[in-house]
């Protein structure tokens, strides 16, 4: 089975994904890394030099290529991946594939992202924690419509190990 992790920036898609993949003996893939490899520059540089619309176009193209692979894997998508074009429907319709939303509280996301916002182009310019929290609150509200369509919704506010167990229990 292909397992697609979705959720807001900082929701732990990569750290949970890596551990989940190890425990299921599956390869772990990261959509942002795949995009960076294809383009030969970082996500921040893509936003900077080519703009967000270009990034979204490449994001869906790379996702489609991964979904067409015959092999199974755990994939950490980008925070915006399910929210553009018909990507969420595409992921949900994919056979032998499960979409898992890692749900994380606004407070937790703000804490995590405040210290890691430098290379995230959508939030790198937000200078205070209050402004960042406000941005995330509104953005998360808009995106929750897509995230909540996932087949499995898992709360990721406790430990990574706990979250991995919850996902395995829901899927296997
Ligand atoms: C984005 C999230 C990022 C990356 C890009 C856009 C978003 O991925 O794809 O900066 O729109 O939320 P992470 O969720 O891995 O930070």
Tab-separated table of C-alpha atoms and ligand atoms in Angstrom:
chain	number	residue	atom	x	y	z
A	1	UNK	CA	0.000	0.000	0.000
A	2	UNK	CA	1.089	3.567	-0.689
A	3	UNK	CA	0.614	5.769	2.384
A	4	UNK	CA	0.304	9.494	1.723
A	5	UNK	CA	0.755	11.765	4.717
A	6	UNK	CA	-0.900	15.158	4.484
A	7	UNK	CA	-1.051	18.043	6.952
A	8	UNK	CA	0.044	21.586	7.617
A	9	UNK	CA	3.710	22.622	7.557
A	10	UNK	CA	5.316	21.441	10.782
A	11	UNK	CA	2.723	18.748	11.423
A	12	UNK	CA	5.440	16.083	11.468
A	13	UNK	CA	4.841	14.471	8.052
A	14	UNK	CA	8.552	13.785	7.509
A	15	UNK	CA	9.470	12.583	10.993
A	16	UNK	CA	6.362	10.403	11.340
A	17	UNK	CA	6.734	9.244	7.716
A	18	UNK	CA	10.326	8.095	8.209
A	19	UNK	CA	9.473	6.091	11.312
A	20	UNK	CA	6.302	4.647	9.786
A	21	UNK	CA	8.210	3.584	6.672
A	22	UNK	CA	10.913	1.903	8.756
A	23	UNK	CA	8.394	0.007	10.836
A	24	UNK	CA	6.544	-1.183	7.708
A	25	UNK	CA	9.761	-1.903	5.842
A	26	UNK	CA	8.780	0.476	3.042
A	27	UNK	CA	10.810	3.224	1.349
A	28	UNK	CA	10.201	6.776	2.616
A	29	UNK	CA	9.786	9.562	0.069
A	30	UNK	CA	9.434	13.296	0.600
A	31	UNK	CA	7.601	15.249	-2.104
A	32	UNK	CA	9.567	18.467	-1.472
A	33	UNK	CA	12.855	16.563	-1.822
A	34	UNK	CA	11.671	14.938	-5.047
A	35	UNK	CA	10.746	18.383	-6.414
A	36	UNK	CA	14.124	19.820	-5.380
A	37	UNK	CA	15.906	16.942	-7.110
A	38	UNK	CA	13.888	17.398	-10.305
A	39	UNK	CA	14.449	21.159	-10.396
A	40	UNK	CA	18.023	21.143	-9.072
A	41	UNK	CA	17.291	24.017	-6.653
A	42	UNK	CA	15.682	24.365	-3.207
A	43	UNK	CA	11.942	24.922	-2.634
A	44	UNK	CA	12.722	28.455	-1.386
A	45	UNK	CA	14.657	29.162	-4.599
A	46	UNK	CA	11.804	27.822	-6.749
A	47	UNK	CA	9.339	30.179	-4.999
A	48	UNK	CA	11.829	33.018	-5.323
A	49	UNK	CA	12.840	32.650	-8.934
A	50	UNK	CA	9.807	30.998	-10.554
A	51	UNK	CA	6.911	31.796	-8.211
A	52	UNK	CA	4.287	29.767	-6.380
A	53	UNK	CA	2.140	28.968	-9.431
A	54	UNK	CA	5.100	27.292	-11.099
A	55	UNK	CA	5.831	25.390	-7.871
A	56	UNK	CA	2.224	24.101	-7.688
A	57	UNK	CA	2.418	22.919	-11.303
A	58	UNK	CA	5.611	20.950	-10.666
A	59	UNK	CA	4.277	19.676	-7.331
A	60	UNK	CA	1.285	17.955	-8.963
A	61	UNK	CA	3.415	16.650	-11.835
A	62	UNK	CA	5.932	15.044	-9.444
A	63	UNK	CA	3.101	13.649	-7.299
A	64	UNK	CA	1.437	12.060	-10.343
A	65	UNK	CA	4.725	10.426	-11.338
A	66	UNK	CA	5.146	8.979	-7.851
A	67	UNK	CA	1.563	7.677	-7.750
A	68	UNK	CA	2.143	5.926	-11.064
A	69	UNK	CA	5.016	3.876	-9.570
A	70	UNK	CA	4.156	0.202	-9.195
A	71	UNK	CA	5.947	-0.014	-5.831
A	72	UNK	CA	4.647	0.874	-2.361
A	73	UNK	CA	6.067	3.652	-0.179
A	74	UNK	CA	5.290	6.185	2.539
A	75	UNK	CA	5.162	9.726	1.133
A	76	UNK	CA	5.319	12.982	3.068
A	77	UNK	CA	3.505	15.522	0.881
A	78	UNK	CA	3.908	19.298	1.184
A	79	UNK	CA	1.501	21.259	3.365
A	80	UNK	CA	-0.276	22.690	0.322
A	81	UNK	CA	-0.283	19.557	-1.851
A	82	UNK	CA	-3.932	18.493	-1.295
A	83	UNK	CA	-5.256	22.051	-1.528
A	84	UNK	CA	-4.635	22.873	-5.206
A	85	UNK	CA	-6.158	21.657	-8.446
A	86	UNK	CA	-7.880	18.271	-7.983
A	87	UNK	CA	-4.981	16.745	-6.075
A	88	UNK	CA	-6.973	15.574	-3.052
A	89	UNK	CA	-9.456	13.724	-5.297
A	90	UNK	CA	-6.572	12.250	-7.245
A	91	UNK	CA	-4.960	10.894	-4.080
A	92	UNK	CA	-8.264	9.591	-2.670
A	93	UNK	CA	-9.158	7.808	-5.910
A	94	UNK	CA	-5.773	6.111	-6.213
A	95	UNK	CA	-6.111	2.330	-5.763
A	96	UNK	CA	-4.118	0.630	-2.995
A	97	UNK	CA	-3.398	3.977	-1.431
A	98	UNK	CA	-4.326	5.566	1.921
A	99	UNK	CA	-4.387	9.281	2.686
A	100	UNK	CA	-3.582	10.086	6.314
A	101	UNK	CA	-3.997	13.562	7.832
A	102	UNK	CA	-1.647	14.389	10.684
A	103	UNK	CA	-3.686	16.785	12.759
A	104	UNK	CA	-1.712	19.123	14.996
A	105	UNK	CA	-2.944	21.948	17.215
A	106	UNK	CA	-2.480	25.602	16.276
A	107	UNK	CA	-0.385	26.134	19.391
A	108	UNK	CA	1.955	23.241	18.580
A	109	UNK	CA	2.301	24.280	14.929
A	110	UNK	CA	3.142	27.844	15.921
A	111	UNK	CA	5.792	26.679	18.372
A	112	UNK	CA	7.379	24.283	15.898
A	113	UNK	CA	7.243	26.614	12.904
A	114	UNK	CA	8.517	29.696	14.703
A	115	UNK	CA	11.922	28.070	15.049
A	116	UNK	CA	11.930	26.549	11.554
A	117	UNK	CA	10.372	29.210	9.355
A	118	UNK	CA	13.571	30.392	7.610
A	119	UNK	CA	13.406	27.974	4.668
A	120	UNK	CA	9.623	27.955	4.352
A	121	UNK	CA	8.782	30.629	1.782
A	122	UNK	CA	5.140	31.086	2.816
A	123	UNK	CA	5.997	32.068	6.398
A	124	UNK	CA	9.643	33.182	6.415
A	125	UNK	CA	8.620	36.877	6.381
A	126	UNK	CA	6.380	36.623	9.476
A	127	UNK	CA	8.467	38.133	12.220
A	128	UNK	CA	6.644	37.708	15.502
A	129	UNK	CA	5.093	34.615	17.009
A	130	UNK	CA	1.714	36.395	17.263
A	131	UNK	CA	1.690	37.288	13.553
A	132	UNK	CA	2.736	33.738	12.681
A	133	UNK	CA	-0.033	32.274	14.861
A	134	UNK	CA	-2.614	34.518	13.211
A	135	UNK	CA	-1.441	33.499	9.759
A	136	UNK	CA	-1.532	29.778	10.620
A	137	UNK	CA	-5.010	30.104	12.194
A	138	UNK	CA	-6.509	31.539	8.993
A	139	UNK	CA	-4.504	29.362	6.623
A	140	UNK	CA	-5.323	26.172	8.536
A	141	UNK	CA	-9.003	27.094	8.540
A	142	UNK	CA	-8.946	27.332	4.716
A	143	UNK	CA	-6.945	24.157	4.281
A	144	UNK	CA	-8.842	22.050	6.830
A	145	UNK	CA	-11.579	21.553	4.217
A	146	UNK	CA	-9.118	19.490	2.162
A	147	UNK	CA	-7.199	17.874	5.013
A	148	UNK	CA	-10.377	16.569	6.655
A	149	UNK	CA	-11.284	14.559	3.566
A	150	UNK	CA	-8.449	12.118	4.387
A	151	UNK	CA	-9.410	8.496	4.966
A	152	UNK	CA	-7.595	8.513	8.288
A	153	UNK	CA	-7.230	11.490	10.638
A	154	UNK	CA	-4.605	11.058	13.349
A	155	UNK	CA	-3.807	13.457	16.138
A	156	UNK	CA	-0.062	14.129	16.151
A	157	UNK	CA	0.448	16.022	19.370
A	158	UNK	CA	1.965	13.154	21.379
A	159	UNK	CA	5.132	11.206	20.484
A	160	UNK	CA	6.106	10.144	16.964
A	161	UNK	CA	6.036	6.504	18.074
A	162	UNK	CA	2.473	6.924	19.338
A	163	UNK	CA	1.351	8.489	16.077
A	164	UNK	CA	2.993	5.702	14.068
A	165	UNK	CA	1.135	3.101	16.144
A	166	UNK	CA	-2.174	4.930	15.651
A	167	UNK	CA	-1.676	5.018	11.870
A	168	UNK	CA	-0.757	1.326	11.736
A	169	UNK	CA	-3.810	0.422	13.818
A	170	UNK	CA	-6.097	2.402	11.533
A	171	UNK	CA	-4.673	0.962	8.310
A	172	UNK	CA	-3.593	-2.614	8.924
B	1	LIG	C1	4.051	24.423	1.562
B	1	LIG	C2	4.653	23.526	2.403
B	1	LIG	C3	6.053	23.075	2.247
B	1	LIG	C4	6.508	23.219	0.790
B	1	LIG	C5	6.240	24.605	0.290
B	1	LIG	C6	4.754	24.987	0.369
B	1	LIG	C7	2.639	24.827	1.814
B	1	LIG	O1	6.172	21.718	2.654
B	1	LIG	O2	5.880	22.275	-0.023
B	1	LIG	O3	7.009	25.486	1.043
B	1	LIG	O4	1.988	25.352	0.905
B	1	LIG	O5	2.158	24.586	2.945
B	1	LIG	P1	6.162	21.251	4.223
B	1	LIG	O6	4.739	21.047	4.619
B	1	LIG	O7	6.919	19.954	4.158
B	1	LIG	O8	6.861	22.302	5.002
